[in-house]
Short mmCIF file of C-alpha atoms and ligand atoms in Angstrom, two decimals:
data_model
loop_
_atom_site.label_atom_id
_atom_site.label_comp_id
_atom_site.label_asym_id
_atom_site.label_seq_id
_atom_site.Cartn_x
_atom_site.Cartn_y
_atom_site.Cartn_z
CA MET A 1463 -16.37 -6.74 -12.95
CA SER A 1464 -16.54 -5.11 -9.72
CA ALA A 1465 -15.84 -7.12 -6.37
CA LEU A 1466 -18.56 -6.39 -5.19
CA ALA A 1467 -21.60 -7.47 -8.99
CA LEU A 1468 -18.32 -10.86 -8.63
CA ALA A 1469 -20.21 -11.67 -5.59
CA ALA A 1470 -23.42 -10.13 -5.96
CA ALA A 1471 -23.83 -12.71 -9.61
CA VAL A 1472 -22.06 -15.97 -6.97
CA LYS A 1473 -24.67 -15.12 -4.13
CA SER A 1474 -27.84 -15.14 -6.78
CA GLY A 1475 -26.51 -18.24 -8.58
CA GLU A 1476 -26.27 -16.32 -12.04
CA ARG A 1477 -22.63 -17.13 -11.98
CA SER A 1478 -20.76 -19.96 -9.62
CA ALA A 1479 -17.73 -19.47 -7.33
CA ALA A 1480 -16.13 -21.61 -9.23
CA ALA A 1481 -16.61 -19.75 -12.55
CA VAL A 1482 -14.98 -16.05 -11.12
CA VAL A 1483 -11.68 -18.55 -10.39
CA GLU A 1484 -11.40 -20.33 -13.81
CA GLU A 1485 -11.86 -17.22 -15.84
CA HIS A 1486 -9.35 -14.48 -13.30
CA LEU A 1487 -6.19 -18.02 -13.23
CA ASP A 1488 -7.36 -17.77 -17.74
CA ARG A 1489 -6.33 -14.31 -17.49
CA ILE A 1490 -2.89 -15.07 -15.38
CA ALA A 1491 -2.12 -18.09 -16.52
CA GLU A 1492 -2.28 -15.52 -20.33
CA ARG A 1493 -0.77 -12.13 -19.47
CA ASP A 1494 0.87 -12.52 -16.09
CA GLY A 1495 4.41 -14.30 -18.48
CA GLU A 1496 4.99 -10.91 -19.44
CA ILE A 1497 3.31 -8.30 -16.42
CA GLY A 1498 5.79 -10.65 -13.35
CA ALA A 1499 2.76 -9.93 -10.82
CA PHE A 1500 2.72 -12.69 -8.70
CA ASN A 1501 5.36 -14.64 -7.09
CA LEU A 1502 2.83 -17.69 -6.85
CA VAL A 1503 -0.29 -18.28 -8.25
CA LEU A 1504 -3.16 -21.10 -5.93
CA ALA A 1505 -4.78 -22.19 -8.31
CA ALA A 1506 -5.50 -25.70 -6.69
CA GLU A 1507 -6.69 -23.67 -3.40
CA ALA A 1508 -8.47 -21.43 -4.96
CA ARG A 1509 -11.21 -23.98 -7.07
CA ALA A 1510 -10.77 -26.24 -3.67
CA ASP A 1511 -11.62 -23.50 -2.53
CA ALA A 1512 -14.10 -21.80 -4.92
CA ALA A 1513 -15.99 -24.68 -4.49
CA ARG A 1514 -16.57 -24.26 -0.01
CA ILE A 1515 -18.11 -21.57 -1.24
CA ASP A 1516 -20.72 -22.91 -4.17
CA SER A 1517 -21.53 -26.04 -2.03
CA ALA A 1518 -21.66 -23.58 0.78
CA LEU A 1519 -24.27 -21.50 -0.86
CA ALA A 1520 -26.40 -25.22 -2.22
CA ARG A 1521 -27.23 -25.47 1.22
CA GLY A 1522 -28.13 -21.72 2.05
CA GLU A 1523 -25.57 -21.03 4.28
CA PRO A 1524 -24.11 -18.12 4.43
CA VAL A 1525 -20.95 -17.50 2.50
CA GLY A 1526 -20.53 -13.05 2.97
CA PRO A 1527 -20.19 -10.10 1.28
CA LEU A 1528 -17.06 -10.83 -0.72
CA ALA A 1529 -18.40 -14.27 -1.80
CA GLY A 1530 -16.47 -15.47 -4.43
CA VAL A 1531 -13.98 -12.92 -5.14
CA PRO A 1532 -10.47 -13.59 -6.00
CA VAL A 1533 -7.74 -11.98 -4.52
CA ALA A 1534 -4.57 -11.02 -4.44
CA LEU A 1535 -2.16 -10.89 -1.54
CA LYS A 1536 1.49 -8.72 -1.24
CA ASP A 1537 3.92 -11.66 -0.74
CA ASN A 1538 4.73 -9.67 2.61
CA LEU A 1539 1.41 -11.03 4.81
CA CYS A 1540 1.58 -14.20 6.14
CA THR A 1541 -0.78 -17.61 4.75
CA ARG A 1542 -0.76 -20.71 6.53
CA GLY A 1543 1.42 -23.69 5.04
CA VAL A 1544 2.20 -21.17 1.87
CA PRO A 1545 5.02 -19.17 1.19
CA THR A 1546 5.75 -15.76 2.12
CA THR A 1547 8.48 -14.90 0.67
CA CYS A 1548 8.88 -10.61 0.75
CA SER A 1549 10.45 -11.37 -2.65
CA SER A 1550 14.24 -12.21 -0.73
CA ARG A 1551 16.22 -14.52 -0.67
CA MET A 1552 16.42 -14.62 2.72
CA LEU A 1553 13.10 -16.72 3.48
CA GLU A 1554 13.63 -19.53 1.48
CA GLY A 1555 12.13 -22.27 2.63
CA TRP A 1556 10.06 -20.20 4.85
CA HIS A 1557 6.19 -21.27 5.71
CA PRO A 1558 4.70 -19.37 8.04
CA PRO A 1559 2.83 -21.89 10.61
CA TYR A 1560 -0.71 -18.49 10.28
CA ASP A 1561 -2.42 -16.80 8.75
CA ALA A 1562 -1.89 -13.49 8.89
CA THR A 1563 -5.68 -11.55 10.95
CA VAL A 1564 -5.75 -10.11 7.38
CA VAL A 1565 -5.93 -13.03 5.36
CA GLN A 1566 -8.70 -14.88 8.00
CA ARG A 1567 -11.04 -12.11 7.53
CA LEU A 1568 -10.82 -11.57 4.04
CA ARG A 1569 -11.34 -15.70 3.80
CA ALA A 1570 -14.17 -14.89 6.48
CA ALA A 1571 -15.29 -12.40 3.98
CA GLY A 1572 -16.13 -15.11 1.58
CA ALA A 1573 -13.19 -14.38 -0.93
CA VAL A 1574 -10.69 -16.13 -2.44
CA VAL A 1575 -7.11 -15.86 -2.75
CA VAL A 1576 -5.96 -16.50 -5.82
CA GLY A 1577 -2.27 -16.14 -4.99
CA LYS A 1578 1.39 -13.90 -3.59
CA THR A 1579 2.31 -10.91 -5.22
CA ASN A 1580 5.65 -9.70 -6.14
CA LEU A 1581 7.03 -5.95 -4.24
CA ASP A 1582 10.41 -4.63 -3.36
CA GLU A 1583 11.82 -6.89 -0.89
CA PHE A 1584 10.56 -6.63 2.48
CA ALA A 1585 8.59 -3.78 0.49
CA MET A 1586 11.31 -1.50 0.37
CA GLY A 1587 11.43 0.46 -2.92
CA SER A 1588 9.09 1.96 -5.08
CA SER A 1589 9.26 0.67 -8.63
CA THR A 1590 9.36 -3.49 -7.28
CA GLU A 1591 12.75 -3.53 -8.84
CA ASN A 1592 14.43 -4.59 -5.83
CA SER A 1593 13.17 -7.97 -6.32
CA ALA A 1594 14.98 -11.32 -5.66
CA PHE A 1595 12.81 -12.07 -7.89
CA GLY A 1596 12.63 -9.58 -10.75
CA PRO A 1597 10.36 -6.57 -11.23
CA THR A 1598 6.99 -6.40 -12.23
CA ARG A 1599 5.58 -4.79 -15.37
CA ASN A 1600 2.29 -1.54 -15.71
CA PRO A 1601 0.52 -2.99 -17.39
CA HIS A 1602 -0.67 0.01 -19.30
CA ASP A 1603 2.67 0.27 -20.75
CA THR A 1604 5.25 -2.74 -19.79
CA SER A 1605 8.76 -1.17 -20.14
CA ARG A 1606 7.19 0.90 -16.89
CA VAL A 1607 7.40 -0.18 -13.76
CA PRO A 1608 3.79 -0.90 -11.67
CA GLY A 1609 5.44 1.61 -8.39
CA GLY A 1610 6.34 0.35 -5.60
CA SER A 1611 6.24 -1.36 -3.05
CA SER A 1612 2.51 -3.68 -3.34
CA GLY A 1613 3.20 -3.05 -7.51
CA GLY A 1614 2.63 -6.96 -7.81
CA SER A 1615 -0.53 -5.98 -5.91
CA ALA A 1616 -1.62 -2.82 -8.02
CA ALA A 1617 -0.57 -4.56 -11.60
CA ALA A 1618 -2.84 -7.34 -10.25
CA VAL A 1619 -6.55 -4.84 -10.12
CA ALA A 1620 -5.29 -3.34 -13.47
CA ALA A 1621 -4.65 -6.24 -15.48
CA ARG A 1622 -7.71 -7.76 -13.78
CA PHE A 1623 -6.09 -10.71 -12.62
CA ALA A 1624 -7.68 -10.02 -9.35
CA PRO A 1625 -10.25 -7.21 -8.21
CA LEU A 1626 -9.47 -6.84 -5.34
CA ALA A 1627 -5.69 -6.35 -3.94
CA LEU A 1628 -3.99 -6.21 -0.39
CA GLY A 1629 -0.89 -4.21 -0.63
CA SER A 1630 0.93 -2.34 2.66
CA ASP A 1631 2.28 0.79 3.24
CA THR A 1632 4.70 2.29 5.58
CA GLY A 1633 5.61 5.39 3.38
CA GLY A 1634 3.37 5.29 0.03
CA SER A 1635 3.62 1.84 -0.90
CA ILE A 1636 -0.34 1.13 -1.49
CA ARG A 1637 -1.05 4.00 -3.18
CA GLN A 1638 1.68 4.81 -5.58
CA PRO A 1639 1.85 2.01 -7.48
CA ALA A 1640 -2.16 1.97 -6.83
CA ALA A 1641 -1.82 5.20 -8.49
CA LEU A 1642 0.34 4.06 -10.98
CA CYS A 1643 -1.45 1.63 -12.09
CA GLY A 1644 -4.70 4.00 -12.70
CA VAL A 1645 -6.65 2.66 -10.10
CA VAL A 1646 -8.04 3.17 -5.96
CA GLY A 1647 -4.95 2.39 -2.82
CA LEU A 1648 -6.85 3.61 0.39
CA LYS A 1649 -3.75 2.94 3.47
CA PRO A 1650 -6.15 3.49 6.31
CA THR A 1651 -5.80 4.98 10.03
CA TYR A 1652 -2.65 3.44 11.47
CA GLY A 1653 -4.12 0.57 13.54
CA ARG A 1654 -7.18 -0.22 12.37
CA VAL A 1655 -6.04 -2.55 9.77
CA SER A 1656 -4.77 -5.90 12.33
CA ARG A 1657 -0.91 -5.62 11.30
CA TYR A 1658 -0.58 -9.18 12.86
CA GLY A 1659 1.05 -11.92 10.45
CA LEU A 1660 2.62 -9.08 8.07
CA VAL A 1661 6.04 -9.07 7.98
CA ALA A 1662 7.09 -5.93 9.40
CA PHE A 1663 9.25 -3.70 7.77
CA ALA A 1664 9.21 -0.09 10.36
CA SER A 1665 6.51 -0.86 12.95
CA SER A 1666 5.20 2.68 13.19
CA LEU A 1667 4.19 2.98 9.48
CA ASP A 1668 3.13 -0.23 8.53
CA GLN A 1669 -0.11 -0.63 8.21
CA ILE A 1670 -2.33 -2.37 5.58
CA GLY A 1671 -5.22 -1.65 3.05
CA PRO A 1672 -7.04 -2.58 -0.05
CA ILE A 1673 -5.75 -1.70 -4.23
CA ALA A 1674 -9.27 -2.13 -5.85
CA ALA A 1675 -10.53 -1.17 -9.63
CA THR A 1676 -13.35 1.26 -7.48
CA VAL A 1677 -13.81 3.05 -4.02
CA ALA A 1678 -16.88 1.10 -4.11
CA ASP A 1679 -14.76 -2.75 -3.61
CA ALA A 1680 -11.88 -0.76 -2.04
CA ALA A 1681 -14.47 0.14 1.46
CA ALA A 1682 -16.13 -3.49 1.35
CA CYS A 1683 -12.87 -4.02 1.18
CA TYR A 1684 -11.42 -2.50 3.70
CA GLU A 1685 -14.62 -3.54 5.80
CA ALA A 1686 -14.14 -6.82 5.85
CA ILE A 1687 -10.00 -6.77 7.46
CA SER A 1688 -10.42 -3.19 9.08
CA GLY A 1689 -12.07 -3.59 12.96
CA HIS A 1690 -9.85 -4.48 16.44
CA ASP A 1691 -7.51 -8.10 16.75
CA PRO A 1692 -6.48 -7.90 20.10
CA LEU A 1693 -3.74 -10.35 18.02
CA ASP A 1694 -2.11 -6.90 18.09
CA SER A 1695 -1.26 -4.51 20.62
CA THR A 1696 -1.07 -1.47 18.09
CA SER A 1697 -5.45 -1.27 17.14
CA ILE A 1698 -7.06 1.02 18.01
CA ASP A 1699 -9.97 -0.74 20.50
CA SER A 1700 -12.78 1.04 19.62
CA PRO A 1701 -16.56 -0.19 17.35
CA ARG A 1702 -15.83 -0.25 12.69
CA GLU A 1703 -16.94 2.19 11.80
CA LEU A 1704 -19.77 1.21 7.65
CA VAL A 1705 -18.23 2.91 4.74
CA THR A 1706 -20.04 1.60 2.74
CA ALA A 1707 -23.23 2.42 3.71
CA SER A 1708 -22.91 6.05 3.67
CA LEU A 1709 -20.10 6.32 0.34
CA GLU A 1710 -22.54 8.01 -2.07
CA ARG A 1711 -23.36 9.99 0.54
CA GLY A 1712 -21.92 13.15 -1.41
CA VAL A 1713 -19.56 15.96 -0.90
CA ASP A 1714 -22.10 18.42 -0.08
CA GLY A 1715 -20.54 21.17 2.41
CA LEU A 1716 -17.43 19.14 2.63
CA ARG A 1717 -13.93 21.91 3.32
CA VAL A 1718 -11.18 20.83 0.78
CA GLY A 1719 -8.11 22.25 1.23
CA VAL A 1720 -5.72 22.50 -1.04
CA LEU A 1721 -2.19 21.44 0.33
CA ALA A 1722 0.45 23.87 -0.91
CA GLU A 1723 3.37 22.78 -0.13
CA LEU A 1724 2.19 19.51 -2.20
CA CYS A 1725 1.30 21.68 -4.94
CA ALA A 1726 3.62 24.62 -5.75
CA GLY A 1727 2.30 25.75 -9.90
CA SER A 1728 -1.28 24.91 -9.07
CA THR A 1729 -4.11 27.78 -10.29
CA ARG A 1730 -5.15 28.36 -6.38
CA VAL A 1731 -1.58 28.57 -4.73
CA GLU A 1732 0.39 31.66 -5.32
CA GLY A 1733 3.90 31.69 -4.65
CA ALA A 1734 3.79 28.22 -2.53
CA ALA A 1735 7.56 27.38 -5.00
CA GLY A 1736 9.93 28.65 -2.62
CA SER A 1737 8.45 26.72 0.64
CA ALA A 1738 6.65 24.06 -1.27
CA VAL A 1739 8.55 20.40 -2.61
CA GLU A 1740 10.07 20.04 -5.54
CA GLY A 1741 9.08 17.41 -8.11
CA VAL A 1742 5.55 17.53 -8.44
CA ALA A 1743 5.60 17.34 -12.89
CA ALA A 1744 2.71 20.04 -13.81
CA ASP A 1745 0.60 17.38 -15.90
CA VAL A 1746 0.11 15.91 -12.49
CA ILE A 1747 -0.90 19.62 -10.46
CA ALA A 1748 -2.79 19.39 -13.56
CA ARG A 1749 -5.34 16.63 -12.94
CA VAL A 1750 -4.64 17.91 -8.23
CA ASP A 1751 -6.48 21.30 -9.87
CA THR A 1752 -8.75 19.39 -12.59
CA ALA A 1753 -10.29 17.27 -8.91
CA ALA A 1754 -10.86 20.42 -6.76
CA ALA A 1755 -12.48 21.86 -8.63
CA ALA A 1756 -15.45 18.40 -9.52
CA LEU A 1757 -15.01 18.80 -5.78
CA GLU A 1758 -15.99 22.40 -5.07
CA ALA A 1759 -18.35 21.45 -8.40
CA ALA A 1760 -20.02 18.98 -6.39
CA GLY A 1761 -20.50 20.62 -3.07
CA ALA A 1762 -17.66 21.03 -1.66
CA SER A 1763 -15.91 24.24 -0.65
CA ILE A 1764 -12.02 24.43 -1.73
CA SER A 1765 -9.17 26.70 0.50
CA VAL A 1766 -5.39 26.17 0.46
CA VAL A 1767 -3.57 25.06 3.68
CA SER A 1768 -0.47 24.72 4.46
CA ALA A 1769 1.63 22.42 6.28
CA PRO A 1770 5.45 23.40 5.95
CA SER A 1771 6.62 20.27 8.06
CA ALA A 1772 5.44 19.24 5.35
CA VAL A 1773 8.66 19.31 2.57
CA LEU A 1774 10.44 18.05 6.09
CA GLY A 1775 8.68 14.17 5.88
CA LEU A 1776 10.95 12.30 3.28
CA SER A 1777 14.49 13.28 5.07
CA ALA A 1778 12.56 12.46 8.75
CA TYR A 1779 10.66 9.43 6.86
CA TYR A 1780 14.12 7.96 5.85
CA LEU A 1781 15.63 7.98 9.07
CA ILE A 1782 12.98 6.21 11.38
CA ALA A 1783 11.62 3.62 8.44
CA PRO A 1784 15.15 2.74 7.66
CA ALA A 1785 15.79 2.38 11.92
CA GLU A 1786 13.01 0.94 12.38
CA ALA A 1787 13.74 -1.09 9.93
CA SER A 1788 17.38 -2.41 11.08
CA SER A 1789 15.62 -3.59 14.65
CA ASN A 1790 13.00 -5.56 12.84
CA LEU A 1791 15.25 -7.09 10.46
CA ALA A 1792 17.86 -8.39 13.33
CA ARG A 1793 15.55 -11.36 13.52
CA TYR A 1794 16.55 -13.21 10.21
CA ASP A 1795 19.37 -14.41 11.88
CA GLY A 1796 19.71 -17.69 9.86
CA VAL A 1797 18.43 -20.14 12.76
CA ARG A 1798 14.85 -18.52 13.05
CA TYR A 1799 13.67 -17.67 9.55
CA GLY A 1800 14.20 -19.69 6.16
CA LEU A 1801 17.59 -19.27 4.32
CA ARG A 1802 20.97 -20.50 6.62
CA VAL A 1803 24.04 -20.00 4.55
CA ASP A 1804 26.36 -22.27 7.47
CA ALA A 1805 29.52 -21.62 8.87
CA ALA A 1806 32.55 -23.15 11.17
CA ASN A 1807 31.11 -21.22 13.98
CA ALA A 1808 27.48 -19.00 15.30
CA ALA A 1809 28.06 -15.89 14.27
CA GLU A 1810 30.24 -16.33 11.05
CA MET A 1811 26.56 -18.70 9.55
CA ASN A 1812 25.06 -15.14 11.18
CA VAL A 1813 27.47 -13.12 8.73
CA ASN A 1814 27.27 -15.64 5.89
CA THR A 1815 23.09 -15.42 5.75
CA ARG A 1816 22.90 -12.01 5.96
CA THR A 1817 25.42 -11.44 3.31
CA ALA A 1818 23.73 -13.46 0.69
CA GLY A 1819 19.58 -13.86 1.71
CA PHE A 1820 19.54 -9.90 1.78
CA GLY A 1821 20.07 -7.38 -2.08
CA ALA A 1822 21.23 -4.09 -2.13
CA GLU A 1823 18.77 -1.99 -1.50
CA VAL A 1824 17.82 -3.56 2.19
CA LYS A 1825 21.72 -4.24 3.07
CA ARG A 1826 21.19 0.02 2.18
CA ARG A 1827 18.23 0.61 4.68
CA ILE A 1828 20.43 -0.94 8.06
CA MET A 1829 23.58 0.56 7.27
CA LEU A 1830 21.63 3.44 7.17
CA GLY A 1831 19.14 2.45 10.28
CA THR A 1832 21.90 1.31 12.54
CA TYR A 1833 24.03 4.97 12.05
CA ALA A 1834 21.47 6.61 12.98
CA LEU A 1835 20.44 4.58 16.10
CA SER A 1836 24.31 4.41 17.25
CA ALA A 1837 25.12 6.35 20.04
CA GLY A 1838 27.40 9.60 19.07
CA TYR A 1839 24.18 9.88 16.13
CA TYR A 1840 21.55 9.52 17.74
CA ASP A 1841 20.61 12.76 18.41
CA ALA A 1842 21.51 14.02 15.79
CA PHE A 1843 19.12 11.53 13.49
CA TYR A 1844 16.75 10.11 14.76
CA GLY A 1845 15.95 12.03 17.98
CA LYS A 1846 16.08 14.49 15.31
CA ALA A 1847 13.38 12.83 12.81
CA LEU A 1848 11.04 12.08 15.57
CA ARG A 1849 10.92 15.52 16.54
CA VAL A 1850 10.39 16.22 12.90
CA ARG A 1851 7.38 14.42 13.62
CA THR A 1852 5.83 15.69 16.19
CA LEU A 1853 5.42 19.05 14.76
CA MET A 1854 4.30 17.50 11.43
CA ARG A 1855 1.44 15.48 13.90
CA ARG A 1856 0.66 19.33 15.18
CA GLU A 1857 1.03 20.50 11.60
CA PHE A 1858 -1.99 18.27 10.95
CA ALA A 1859 -4.07 18.49 13.34
CA ALA A 1860 -4.61 22.62 13.06
CA ALA A 1861 -4.69 21.66 9.58
CA TYR A 1862 -7.33 19.42 9.89
CA ALA A 1863 -9.40 21.87 11.87
CA ASP A 1864 -9.72 24.62 8.79
CA VAL A 1865 -10.04 21.42 6.57
CA ASP A 1866 -11.78 18.61 6.58
CA VAL A 1867 -9.88 16.92 3.82
CA LEU A 1868 -6.61 17.59 1.79
CA LEU A 1869 -6.02 17.00 -1.51
CA GLY A 1870 -2.95 16.52 -3.30
CA PRO A 1871 -1.01 14.99 -5.96
CA THR A 1872 0.38 10.93 -4.94
CA THR A 1873 2.69 10.59 -7.13
CA PRO A 1874 5.45 13.26 -9.29
CA THR A 1875 4.70 12.06 -11.76
CA THR A 1876 3.02 8.78 -13.75
CA ALA A 1877 5.64 5.31 -14.33
CA PHE A 1878 8.87 6.09 -15.22
CA GLU A 1879 10.83 3.57 -16.88
CA LEU A 1880 12.45 0.24 -15.61
CA GLY A 1881 15.44 1.34 -14.84
CA ALA A 1882 15.66 4.56 -14.43
CA LYS A 1883 16.06 5.31 -10.72
CA THR A 1884 17.71 2.70 -10.20
CA ALA A 1885 21.03 3.91 -10.20
CA ASP A 1886 19.92 7.10 -7.90
CA PRO A 1887 18.53 5.85 -4.26
CA LEU A 1888 18.20 8.87 -3.93
CA LEU A 1889 15.56 10.17 -6.98
CA MET A 1890 14.40 6.69 -6.12
CA TYR A 1891 13.17 7.54 -2.77
CA LEU A 1892 11.70 11.50 -4.20
CA ASN A 1893 8.53 8.89 -5.83
CA ASP A 1894 7.26 9.42 -2.02
CA VAL A 1895 6.93 12.87 -1.64
CA CYS A 1896 3.87 12.65 -1.24
CA THR A 1897 2.85 10.06 0.60
CA ILE A 1898 4.89 9.54 2.93
CA PRO A 1899 3.44 12.64 6.03
CA ALA A 1900 0.20 10.69 6.33
CA ASN A 1901 2.34 7.44 7.22
CA LEU A 1902 4.41 9.63 10.23
CA THR A 1903 1.47 11.61 11.23
CA GLY A 1904 -0.81 8.08 11.67
CA HIS A 1905 -4.08 9.19 9.54
CA PRO A 1906 -5.98 7.10 6.05
CA ALA A 1907 -5.07 8.64 3.00
CA VAL A 1908 -6.24 7.19 -0.74
CA SER A 1909 -5.17 7.09 -4.31
CA VAL A 1910 -8.02 7.54 -6.80
CA PRO A 1911 -7.19 7.31 -10.45
CA PHE A 1912 -8.15 10.77 -11.91
CA GLY A 1913 -7.30 10.55 -15.82
CA SER A 1914 -4.01 10.75 -17.32
CA GLY A 1915 -0.82 12.67 -17.72
CA ASP A 1916 0.86 14.48 -21.17
CA ASP A 1917 2.24 10.94 -21.78
CA GLY A 1918 -1.00 9.14 -22.00
CA LEU A 1919 -0.10 7.24 -18.71
CA PRO A 1920 -2.75 7.26 -14.71
CA VAL A 1921 -2.50 9.67 -12.27
CA GLY A 1922 -3.29 9.72 -8.92
CA VAL A 1923 -5.32 12.14 -7.28
CA GLN A 1924 -4.57 11.54 -3.04
CA LEU A 1925 -6.80 12.84 -0.42
CA MET A 1926 -6.00 13.15 3.27
CA GLY A 1927 -7.70 13.54 6.15
CA PRO A 1928 -8.24 12.79 10.48
CA ALA A 1929 -7.75 9.31 12.05
CA LEU A 1930 -10.74 7.64 11.07
CA SER A 1931 -11.91 9.75 8.84
CA GLU A 1932 -12.45 6.39 6.50
CA PRO A 1933 -16.06 7.13 6.30
CA ILE A 1934 -15.75 10.38 4.53
CA LEU A 1935 -12.38 10.19 2.52
CA LEU A 1936 -13.61 7.26 1.16
CA ARG A 1937 -17.60 9.40 -0.13
CA ALA A 1938 -14.66 12.24 -2.22
CA ALA A 1939 -12.76 9.74 -3.19
CA ALA A 1940 -16.77 8.57 -5.05
CA VAL A 1941 -16.93 11.35 -6.12
CA LEU A 1942 -14.11 11.87 -7.94
CA GLU A 1943 -13.91 8.56 -9.20
CA GLN A 1944 -17.29 9.69 -10.77
CA ALA A 1945 -15.55 12.56 -11.70
CA ALA A 1946 -12.83 11.27 -13.35
CA PRO A 1947 -11.42 12.51 -17.09
CA SER A 1948 -11.61 9.00 -19.42
CA GLY A 1949 -8.54 7.19 -20.10
CA GLY A 1950 -5.78 6.51 -17.95
CA GLY A 1951 -7.73 5.78 -14.65
CA ALA A 1952 -9.53 3.15 -17.22
CA ARG A 1953 -8.37 -0.75 -17.86
N1 LIG B 2422 9.26 4.04 -1.22
C1 LIG B 2422 8.88 3.67 0.11
C2 LIG B 2422 9.87 3.42 1.04
O1 LIG B 2422 11.36 1.64 0.13
C3 LIG B 2422 7.99 2.97 1.31
C4 LIG B 2422 7.68 1.61 1.39
C5 LIG B 2422 6.53 1.41 1.74
O2 LIG B 2422 5.70 2.22 2.13
N2 LIG B 2422 7.01 -0.20 1.98
O3 LIG B 2422 11.08 2.93 2.16
#
């Protein structure tokens, strides 16, 4: 059952919130040993919240659009009094003294938090294998990764542990795992969803968004969490647009651009091979072509659009994101949060704590970022990456003068085997090549399940749009959802 169907059943009295929560806790108990989606299941808290909703309903009080809907939270979202680990040893024993704004808003909408989900440590990774607590497995094939870094959230939705989850997306961490797990993932416009209470990775890129089994559920969740928040200085101070009402309006007259740089080998793109990103598999491109045809059949016009700087995104991102991370993660000093490994003096305590607390990938990012920002290299690395970012913003703005949305793959391939890319960081980074442009530009993008690859595993196609185009993106996503070939997307 979808989140919206569950909420309707709870509000009509057909089902109790308590029964809905119990059903999901049972499923978690049955299968999460195999999947490893959760760092922490909040069974007692979820039961208490469900009981509160049921009694509010009994008293005839309003309960919100997501009444009784179980949600899973990526474990880098602060929850008051409840461990928030970022899947790192560094935060051992830390209980945040406040809830993230998104958590407050979900609760206000009636949703019931059932647990905190696994991620790559501090959201750095594309497979959820960089977790201090062990990997999460893909519910479609447990020998495969679920993607990352929000792999626990995507797996939780795909395994039906919760119809809704929140993830965070810095370079693709909502969309990439959603694609590999056959579910919907939306990265909103930068600033549209408050980052207050999201543990910072790269603050100019981080954005929270929904992962859901259906486009309508993702839209309802986005509606619940988005909108201005004075507690986040980068929050956009404009009224929140209601996306659910226009979801069924279709795409008649919509101008869709196939993004040439992400679509080498597409039947629509001629001779872009030289200037396109490498490694996007033929079966994935074939699904993008089918998606373009489906949008066309629904009344959209399709053209091919080029943004040459898209191929530079990966290099720019892997300087900018580590640079910001090296600064953000300086706060884990053994004094203020979590872990402390004692020593004779403060400096040694600081070194011992960070040596013991951070995993290999986090250390690699801190070193990369510190290097890129250091006096002799700032201009050559960080400065240059910022110039690429500006170029991308200009090129995408020019592209959106001609089309309303851009279409491409979400990921280069379907889900890969656990361990296949852990020995080669660069190979792992290449997973993000299609998702990174929307982070560098700050634009919204959504991944929609669209059939399966040659291996039978889910493929996601990605729709990108200009700032605040979420209503249009979700409308187009709803059309693709209806047209999707059966297979990979279904759980
Ligand atoms: N996979 C990318 C990285 O490792 C993106 C992560 C994210 O979006 N949080 O940085």
